[in-house]
PDB file of C-alpha atoms and ligand atoms in Angstrom:
ATOM      1  CA  MET W  28      -6.770 -22.731 -13.219  1.00 90.00           C
ATOM      2  CA  ILE W  29      -4.489 -20.083 -11.403  1.00 96.00           C
ATOM      3  CA  ILE W  30      -4.595 -20.067  -7.286  1.00 98.00           C
ATOM      4  CA  ALA W  31      -3.185 -17.178  -5.667  1.00 98.00           C
ATOM      5  CA  ILE W  32      -1.536 -16.585  -2.834  1.00 98.00           C
ATOM      6  CA  ASP W  33      -0.675 -12.656  -1.082  1.00 98.00           C
ATOM      7  CA  GLY W  34       0.486 -12.047   2.549  1.00 97.00           C
ATOM      8  CA  PRO W  35       2.828 -10.315   4.029  1.00 97.00           C
ATOM      9  CA  ALA W  36       5.639 -11.207   5.355  1.00 94.00           C
ATOM     10  CA  ALA W  37       6.549 -14.778   8.219  1.00 94.00           C
ATOM     11  CA  SER W  38       2.658 -15.320   7.341  1.00 96.00           C
ATOM     12  CA  GLY W  39       2.717 -18.975   6.775  1.00 93.00           C
ATOM     13  CA  LYS W  40       1.873 -18.042   2.670  1.00 95.00           C
ATOM     14  CA  GLY W  41       5.415 -19.509   1.532  1.00 95.00           C
ATOM     15  CA  THR W  42       4.549 -22.715   3.284  1.00 95.00           C
ATOM     16  CA  LEU W  43       1.032 -23.401   3.029  1.00 97.00           C
ATOM     17  CA  ALA W  44       2.042 -22.073  -1.638  1.00 98.00           C
ATOM     18  CA  ARG W  45       3.686 -25.396  -1.468  1.00 97.00           C
ATOM     19  CA  ARG W  46       1.182 -27.156   0.094  1.00 97.00           C
ATOM     20  CA  LEU W  47      -1.607 -26.668  -1.974  1.00 97.00           C
ATOM     21  CA  ALA W  48       1.070 -27.139  -4.550  1.00 97.00           C
ATOM     22  CA  ALA W  49       1.403 -30.430  -4.173  1.00 97.00           C
ATOM     23  CA  HIS W  50      -2.095 -31.283  -2.971  1.00 96.00           C
ATOM     24  CA  PHE W  51      -3.680 -29.877  -6.589  1.00 95.00           C
ATOM     25  CA  GLY W  52       0.061 -31.073  -9.086  1.00 96.00           C
ATOM     26  CA  LEU W  53       0.100 -27.828  -9.601  1.00 96.00           C
ATOM     27  CA  PRO W  54       3.439 -25.510 -10.706  1.00 97.00           C
ATOM     28  CA  HIS W  55       4.342 -23.866  -7.856  1.00 97.00           C
ATOM     29  CA  LEU W  56       6.080 -19.746  -8.679  1.00 96.00           C
ATOM     30  CA  ASP W  57       8.156 -17.748  -5.339  1.00 96.00           C
ATOM     31  CA  THR W  58       7.546 -14.463  -6.377  1.00 97.00           C
ATOM     32  CA  GLY W  59       9.361 -12.837  -3.620  1.00 97.00           C
ATOM     33  CA  LEU W  60      12.409 -15.336  -4.506  1.00 96.00           C
ATOM     34  CA  LEU W  61      12.679 -12.995  -8.442  1.00 97.00           C
ATOM     35  CA  TYR W  62      12.448  -9.389  -5.977  1.00 97.00           C
ATOM     36  CA  ARG W  63      15.393 -11.729  -3.792  1.00 96.00           C
ATOM     37  CA  ALA W  64      17.737 -12.742  -6.063  1.00 96.00           C
ATOM     38  CA  THR W  65      16.989  -8.531  -8.394  1.00 96.00           C
ATOM     39  CA  ALA W  66      18.688  -7.453  -4.941  1.00 96.00           C
ATOM     40  CA  ARG W  67      21.163  -9.991  -4.985  1.00 95.00           C
ATOM     41  CA  ALA W  68      22.074  -9.632  -7.969  1.00 94.00           C
ATOM     42  CA  LEU W  69      22.347  -5.724  -6.995  1.00 95.00           C
ATOM     43  CA  ILE W  70      24.490  -6.420  -4.541  1.00 95.00           C
ATOM     44  CA  ASP W  71      26.523  -8.791  -5.717  1.00 93.00           C
ATOM     45  CA  GLN W  72      27.692  -5.469  -8.619  1.00 93.00           C
ATOM     46  CA  GLY W  73      28.192  -4.601  -6.001  1.00 96.00           C
ATOM     47  CA  ARG W  74      26.033  -1.028  -6.585  1.00 96.00           C
ATOM     48  CA  ASP W  75      23.772   1.032  -4.415  1.00 94.00           C
ATOM     49  CA  LEU W  76      19.883  -0.603  -3.224  1.00 94.00           C
ATOM     50  CA  ALA W  77      18.577   2.851  -4.969  1.00 91.00           C
ATOM     51  CA  ASP W  78      20.700   2.606  -7.875  1.00 94.00           C
ATOM     52  CA  ARG W  79      17.284   2.164 -10.188  1.00 95.00           C
ATOM     53  CA  GLU W  80      18.757   1.503 -14.064  1.00 95.00           C
ATOM     54  CA  ALA W  81      21.088  -1.361 -11.523  1.00 96.00           C
ATOM     55  CA  ALA W  82      18.145  -2.820 -10.307  1.00 96.00           C
ATOM     56  CA  ILE W  83      15.681  -2.728 -13.427  1.00 96.00           C
ATOM     57  CA  TRP W  84      18.217  -4.428 -14.867  1.00 95.00           C
ATOM     58  CA  ALA W  85      19.141  -6.854 -12.438  1.00 95.00           C
ATOM     59  CA  ALA W  86      15.048  -7.616 -13.061  1.00 96.00           C
ATOM     60  CA  ARG W  87      15.162  -7.682 -16.250  1.00 94.00           C
ATOM     61  CA  GLY W  88      18.170 -10.578 -16.792  1.00 91.00           C
ATOM     62  CA  LEU W  89      16.806 -12.960 -13.691  1.00 90.00           C
ATOM     63  CA  ALA W  90      16.303 -15.825 -15.095  1.00 83.00           C
ATOM     64  CA  LEU W  91      13.100 -18.457 -13.180  1.00 79.00           C
ATOM     65  CA  THR W  92      16.441 -21.082 -13.034  1.00 76.00           C
ATOM     66  CA  ASP W  93      18.958 -18.637 -11.252  1.00 70.00           C
ATOM     67  CA  PHE W  94      18.236 -19.029  -7.783  1.00 86.00           C
ATOM     68  CA  ASP W  95      20.160 -20.456  -4.931  1.00 88.00           C
ATOM     69  CA  GLU W  96      17.119 -20.491  -2.346  1.00 88.00           C
ATOM     70  CA  GLN W  97      18.860 -20.478   0.897  1.00 87.00           C
ATOM     71  CA  ALA W  98      21.147 -17.826  -0.046  1.00 89.00           C
ATOM     72  CA  LEU W  99      18.066 -15.784  -1.153  1.00 94.00           C
ATOM     73  CA  ARG W 100      16.016 -16.845   2.668  1.00 91.00           C
ATOM     74  CA  SER W 101      18.759 -14.538   4.439  1.00 91.00           C
ATOM     75  CA  ARG W 102      17.182 -11.844   7.044  1.00 91.00           C
ATOM     76  CA  ASP W 103      19.296  -9.401   4.530  1.00 92.00           C
ATOM     77  CA  MET W 104      18.338  -9.974   1.820  1.00 95.00           C
ATOM     78  CA  SER W 105      14.091 -10.174   3.428  1.00 94.00           C
ATOM     79  CA  GLU W 106      14.885  -6.289   4.139  1.00 94.00           C
ATOM     80  CA  ALA W 107      16.783  -6.064   0.350  1.00 96.00           C
ATOM     81  CA  ALA W 108      13.671  -7.505  -1.451  1.00 97.00           C
ATOM     82  CA  SER W 109      11.638  -5.216   0.450  1.00 96.00           C
ATOM     83  CA  VAL W 110      13.584  -2.526  -0.922  1.00 96.00           C
ATOM     84  CA  VAL W 111      14.262  -2.995  -4.465  1.00 97.00           C
ATOM     85  CA  ALA W 112      10.342  -3.912  -5.174  1.00 97.00           C
ATOM     86  CA  ALA W 113       9.491  -0.594  -4.029  1.00 96.00           C
ATOM     87  CA  ILE W 114      10.820   0.267  -7.474  1.00 96.00           C
ATOM     88  CA  PRO W 115       8.059   0.042 -10.199  1.00 96.00           C
ATOM     89  CA  GLU W 116      10.075  -0.727 -12.943  1.00 96.00           C
ATOM     90  CA  VAL W 117      11.504  -3.375 -11.206  1.00 96.00           C
ATOM     91  CA  ARG W 118       8.197  -4.332 -10.836  1.00 97.00           C
ATOM     92  CA  ALA W 119       7.114  -4.280 -14.436  1.00 97.00           C
ATOM     93  CA  ALA W 120       9.635  -5.676 -15.391  1.00 96.00           C
ATOM     94  CA  LEU W 121       9.027  -9.055 -13.573  1.00 97.00           C
ATOM     95  CA  VAL W 122       5.201  -9.227 -14.773  1.00 97.00           C
ATOM     96  CA  GLU W 123       5.438 -11.392 -17.880  1.00 94.00           C
ATOM     97  CA  THR W 124       7.553 -13.353 -16.375  1.00 94.00           C
ATOM     98  CA  GLN W 125       5.043 -13.787 -13.388  1.00 97.00           C
ATOM     99  CA  ARG W 126       1.843 -13.811 -15.935  1.00 97.00           C
ATOM    100  CA  ARG W 127       3.561 -16.410 -17.705  1.00 96.00           C
ATOM    101  CA  PHE W 128       4.194 -18.794 -14.874  1.00 97.00           C
ATOM    102  CA  ALA W 129       0.894 -18.454 -14.140  1.00 98.00           C
ATOM    103  CA  HIS W 130      -1.499 -18.743 -17.231  1.00 97.00           C
ATOM    104  CA  ARG W 131       0.871 -22.253 -17.954  1.00 95.00           C
ATOM    105  CA  PRO W 132      -2.144 -24.573 -19.858  1.00 93.00           C
ATOM    106  CA  GLY W 133      -2.300 -26.998 -16.520  1.00 92.00           C
ATOM    107  CA  GLY W 134      -2.569 -24.207 -14.168  1.00 95.00           C
ATOM    108  CA  ALA W 135      -0.841 -22.564 -11.634  1.00 97.00           C
ATOM    109  CA  LEU W 136      -0.236 -21.037  -7.958  1.00 98.00           C
ATOM    110  CA  LEU W 137       1.859 -18.488  -7.027  1.00 98.00           C
ATOM    111  CA  ASP W 138       2.522 -16.772  -3.430  1.00 98.00           C
ATOM    112  CA  GLY W 139       3.386 -12.792  -3.097  1.00 98.00           C
ATOM    113  CA  ARG W 140       1.899  -9.879  -2.628  1.00 97.00           C
ATOM    114  CA  ASP W 141       0.392  -8.705  -5.369  1.00 98.00           C
ATOM    115  CA  ILE W 142      -0.213 -11.662  -7.445  1.00 98.00           C
ATOM    116  CA  GLY W 143      -4.316 -11.413  -6.564  1.00 98.00           C
ATOM    117  CA  THR W 144      -4.229  -7.321  -6.831  1.00 98.00           C
ATOM    118  CA  THR W 145      -1.998  -6.794  -9.532  1.00 98.00           C
ATOM    119  CA  ILE W 146      -0.201  -9.998 -11.338  1.00 98.00           C
ATOM    120  CA  CYS W 147      -3.362 -12.582 -12.037  1.00 98.00           C
ATOM    121  CA  PRO W 148      -6.726 -10.692 -10.997  1.00 98.00           C
ATOM    122  CA  ASP W 149      -8.235 -13.346 -12.818  1.00 96.00           C
ATOM    123  CA  ALA W 150      -7.022 -16.019 -10.412  1.00 97.00           C
ATOM    124  CA  ALA W 151     -10.010 -18.303  -9.950  1.00 95.00           C
ATOM    125  CA  CYS W 152      -9.291 -18.364  -6.092  1.00 97.00           C
ATOM    126  CA  LYS W 153      -7.846 -15.927  -3.821  1.00 98.00           C
ATOM    127  CA  ILE W 154      -5.913 -16.711  -0.307  1.00 98.00           C
ATOM    128  CA  PHE W 155      -5.223 -13.764   2.092  1.00 98.00           C
ATOM    129  CA  VAL W 156      -3.101 -15.624   4.774  1.00 98.00           C
ATOM    130  CA  THR W 157      -2.615 -13.428   7.932  1.00 97.00           C
ATOM    131  CA  ALA W 158      -1.163 -13.929  11.107  1.00 97.00           C
ATOM    132  CA  SER W 159      -0.624 -11.132  14.302  1.00 97.00           C
ATOM    133  CA  GLU W 160       2.707  -9.500  13.757  1.00 96.00           C
ATOM    134  CA  ASP W 161       3.694 -11.456  17.429  1.00 97.00           C
ATOM    135  CA  ALA W 162       2.746 -14.857  15.907  1.00 97.00           C
ATOM    136  CA  ARG W 163       4.842 -13.910  12.901  1.00 97.00           C
ATOM    137  CA  ALA W 164       7.896 -12.461  14.573  1.00 97.00           C
ATOM    138  CA  THR W 165       8.246 -15.867  16.004  1.00 96.00           C
ATOM    139  CA  ARG W 166       7.906 -17.737  13.070  1.00 95.00           C
ATOM    140  CA  ARG W 167      10.745 -16.015  11.437  1.00 94.00           C
ATOM    141  CA  ALA W 168      12.814 -16.097  14.772  1.00 95.00           C
ATOM    142  CA  LEU W 169      12.283 -19.313  14.479  1.00 94.00           C
ATOM    143  CA  GLU W 170      13.064 -20.061  11.238  1.00 91.00           C
ATOM    144  CA  LEU W 171      16.548 -17.408  11.238  1.00 92.00           C
ATOM    145  CA  ARG W 172      17.422 -19.744  13.788  1.00 93.00           C
ATOM    146  CA  ALA W 173      17.090 -23.305  12.100  1.00 92.00           C
ATOM    147  CA  ARG W 174      19.503 -21.688   9.271  1.00 88.00           C
ATOM    148  CA  GLY W 175      22.214 -20.316  12.097  1.00 92.00           C
ATOM    149  CA  GLU W 176      21.208 -16.996  11.704  1.00 90.00           C
ATOM    150  CA  LYS W 177      21.482 -14.786  15.820  1.00 92.00           C
ATOM    151  CA  VAL W 178      18.606 -12.973  15.602  1.00 92.00           C
ATOM    152  CA  ASP W 179      16.814 -12.189  18.543  1.00 93.00           C
ATOM    153  CA  TYR W 180      12.895 -11.733  18.732  1.00 96.00           C
ATOM    154  CA  ALA W 181      12.867  -7.603  18.848  1.00 96.00           C
ATOM    155  CA  ALA W 182      15.242  -7.816  15.974  1.00 95.00           C
ATOM    156  CA  VAL W 183      13.327 -10.076  13.760  1.00 96.00           C
ATOM    157  CA  LEU W 184       9.707  -7.979  14.862  1.00 97.00           C
ATOM    158  CA  GLU W 185      11.326  -4.699  14.283  1.00 96.00           C
ATOM    159  CA  ASP W 186      12.578  -5.964  10.735  1.00 95.00           C
ATOM    160  CA  ILE W 187       8.737  -7.554   9.864  1.00 96.00           C
ATOM    161  CA  ARG W 188       6.865  -3.785  10.811  1.00 96.00           C
ATOM    162  CA  ARG W 189       9.634  -2.258   9.118  1.00 95.00           C
ATOM    163  CA  ARG W 190       9.096  -4.470   6.315  1.00 95.00           C
ATOM    164  CA  ASP W 191       5.053  -4.501   6.324  1.00 95.00           C
ATOM    165  CA  ALA W 192       4.862  -0.900   6.059  1.00 95.00           C
ATOM    166  CA  ARG W 193       7.671  -0.293   3.087  1.00 95.00           C
ATOM    167  CA  ASP W 194       5.711  -3.445   0.897  1.00 95.00           C
ATOM    168  CA  SER W 195       1.767  -1.561   2.578  1.00 95.00           C
ATOM    169  CA  THR W 196       2.797   1.726   1.610  1.00 95.00           C
ATOM    170  CA  ARG W 197       4.488   1.424  -1.888  1.00 93.00           C
ATOM    171  CA  ALA W 198       3.235   3.590  -4.517  1.00 93.00           C
ATOM    172  CA  ALA W 199       3.129   0.227  -6.549  1.00 94.00           C
ATOM    173  CA  ALA W 200       1.196  -2.202  -6.595  1.00 93.00           C
ATOM    174  CA  PRO W 201       0.853  -3.023  -2.867  1.00 94.00           C
ATOM    175  CA  LEU W 202       0.224  -4.963  -0.452  1.00 95.00           C
ATOM    176  CA  ARG W 203      -3.337  -5.102  -0.007  1.00 95.00           C
ATOM    177  CA  PRO W 204      -6.118  -8.322  -0.100  1.00 97.00           C
ATOM    178  CA  ALA W 205      -7.905  -8.362  -3.333  1.00 98.00           C
ATOM    179  CA  ALA W 206     -11.891  -7.327  -2.701  1.00 97.00           C
ATOM    180  CA  ASP W 207     -12.732 -10.802  -3.887  1.00 97.00           C
ATOM    181  CA  ALA W 208      -9.458 -12.812  -1.499  1.00 98.00           C
ATOM    182  CA  VAL W 209     -10.717 -15.017   1.057  1.00 98.00           C
ATOM    183  CA  VAL W 210      -8.915 -14.046   4.403  1.00 98.00           C
ATOM    184  CA  LEU W 211      -7.609 -16.487   6.303  1.00 98.00           C
ATOM    185  CA  ASP W 212      -5.849 -15.653   9.630  1.00 98.00           C
ATOM    186  CA  THR W 213      -3.270 -18.654  11.136  1.00 97.00           C
ATOM    187  CA  THR W 214      -2.252 -16.694  14.054  1.00 97.00           C
ATOM    188  CA  LYS W 215      -4.159 -19.300  16.365  1.00 96.00           C
ATOM    189  CA  LEU W 216      -3.265 -22.689  13.111  1.00 96.00           C
ATOM    190  CA  ASP W 217      -0.522 -24.869  13.577  1.00 94.00           C
ATOM    191  CA  VAL W 218       0.663 -25.973   9.870  1.00 93.00           C
ATOM    192  CA  GLU W 219      -1.685 -29.006   8.820  1.00 97.00           C
ATOM    193  CA  ALA W 220      -5.838 -26.679  10.249  1.00 97.00           C
ATOM    194  CA  ALA W 221      -3.661 -23.793   7.946  1.00 97.00           C
ATOM    195  CA  PHE W 222      -3.749 -26.593   5.087  1.00 97.00           C
ATOM    196  CA  ARG W 223      -7.266 -27.812   5.829  1.00 97.00           C
ATOM    197  CA  ALA W 224      -8.894 -24.264   5.903  1.00 98.00           C
ATOM    198  CA  ALA W 225      -6.633 -23.672   2.587  1.00 97.00           C
ATOM    199  CA  LEU W 226      -8.455 -25.685   1.112  1.00 96.00           C
ATOM    200  CA  ALA W 227     -11.435 -25.640   1.923  1.00 96.00           C
ATOM    201  CA  ILE W 228     -11.644 -22.188   0.471  1.00 97.00           C
ATOM    202  CA  VAL W 229      -9.688 -23.541  -2.695  1.00 96.00           C
ATOM    203  CA  GLU W 230     -11.778 -25.956  -3.191  1.00 93.00           C
ATOM    204  CA  ALA W 231     -15.355 -23.736  -2.090  1.00 93.00           C
ATOM    205  CA  ALA W 232     -13.627 -21.282  -4.690  1.00 91.00           C
ATOM    206  CA  ALA W 233     -13.592 -23.975  -7.687  1.00 83.00           C
ATOM    207  CA  PRO W 234     -14.948 -27.186  -7.181  1.00 79.00           C
ATOM    208  CA  SER W 235     -13.134 -28.177 -10.764  1.00 77.00           C
ATOM    209  CA  PHE W 236      -9.665 -28.340  -8.469  1.00 72.00           C
ATOM    210  CA  ARG W 237     -11.090 -31.138  -5.829  1.00 66.00           C
ATOM    211  CA  SER W 238     -12.073 -33.753  -9.090  1.00 51.00           C
ATOM    212  CA  ALA W 239      -8.769 -32.186 -10.508  1.00 56.00           C
ATOM    213  CA  ALA W 240      -6.922 -33.460  -7.210  1.00 56.00           C
ATOM    214  CA  GLY W 241      -9.121 -36.650  -7.116  1.00 49.00           C
TER     215      GLY W 241
HETATM  216  O1  LIG Y  11       7.902 -13.499   0.154  1.00 53.84           O
HETATM  217  P1  LIG Y  11       8.996 -13.226   0.862  1.00 53.84           P
HETATM  218  O2  LIG Y  11       8.943 -12.824   2.071  1.00 53.84           O
HETATM  219  O3  LIG Y  11      10.248 -13.579   0.479  1.00 53.84           O
HETATM  220  O4  LIG Y  11       9.127 -11.495  -0.306  1.00 53.84           O
HETATM  221  C1  LIG Y  11      10.457 -10.790  -0.191  1.00 53.84           C
HETATM  222  C2  LIG Y  11       9.949  -9.497  -0.417  1.00 53.84           C
HETATM  223  O5  LIG Y  11      10.162  -9.104  -2.217  1.00 53.84           O
HETATM  224  C3  LIG Y  11       8.448  -8.573  -0.122  1.00 53.84           C
HETATM  225  O6  LIG Y  11       9.581  -8.019   1.771  1.00 53.84           O
HETATM  226  C4  LIG Y  11       8.142  -7.691  -0.905  1.00 53.84           C
HETATM  227  C5  LIG Y  11       8.479  -8.291  -2.150  1.00 53.84           C
HETATM  228  N1  LIG Y  11       7.915  -8.819  -2.665  1.00 53.84           N
HETATM  229  C6  LIG Y  11       6.968  -7.723  -3.438  1.00 53.84           C
HETATM  230  O7  LIG Y  11       6.830  -7.024  -3.140  1.00 53.84           O
HETATM  231  N2  LIG Y  11       5.921  -8.518  -4.350  1.00 53.84           N
HETATM  232  C7  LIG Y  11       5.912 -10.177  -4.489  1.00 53.84           C
HETATM  233  N3  LIG Y  11       5.287 -10.637  -4.990  1.00 53.84           N
HETATM  234  C8  LIG Y  11       6.887 -11.312  -3.935  1.00 53.84           C
HETATM  235  C9  LIG Y  11       7.227 -10.913  -2.940  1.00 53.84           C
END
């Protein structure tokens, strides 16, 4: 059984995905890390983010164990990941890795932008997590400050708007809810309430998950 969690930047989908995966004992793939690691490889090689050939090679050369998550979660890497993620051949190079992960015998949980629409259209449960721009910018600013980055709210809001616009208007697998996804708005929910709401969605979509978690 596959659980697909999609949504825009700082919607709370990462936290939810981790909690749901732990609750159901499922392996979890944060697919944003694939795009972040691709961008990181380009930057480390001194290449331009617009260098399509280099980006495609970097994506093809990724291994799921390569990630230095802490370094990849910086503000700069968020923007760079969104740029390389708009290159259709980069996305194509990462499809197989994601599908192989998703189709493990015991099931899996993946989060990203196009899991329910493109990577796993047959997922048993699809949740599209969203929140107001203000809530997302506030959360992201707190998260970046906790990492030690000096950011102000206005700059973070601007980052989020730019990234949302790029991620949802690109031609290849743009960010949008799958037709059969349940939309979960976390604007007014704390982490615990969002988790409870997501749990109810999973259990309604795939009752077998209830017994699987015990
Ligand atoms: O989820 P995240 O913030 O770590 O993602 C970083 C960028 O990667 C995001 O702005 C767009 C891209 N991305 C994508 O295009 N498709 C995915 N499935 C996951 C992320």
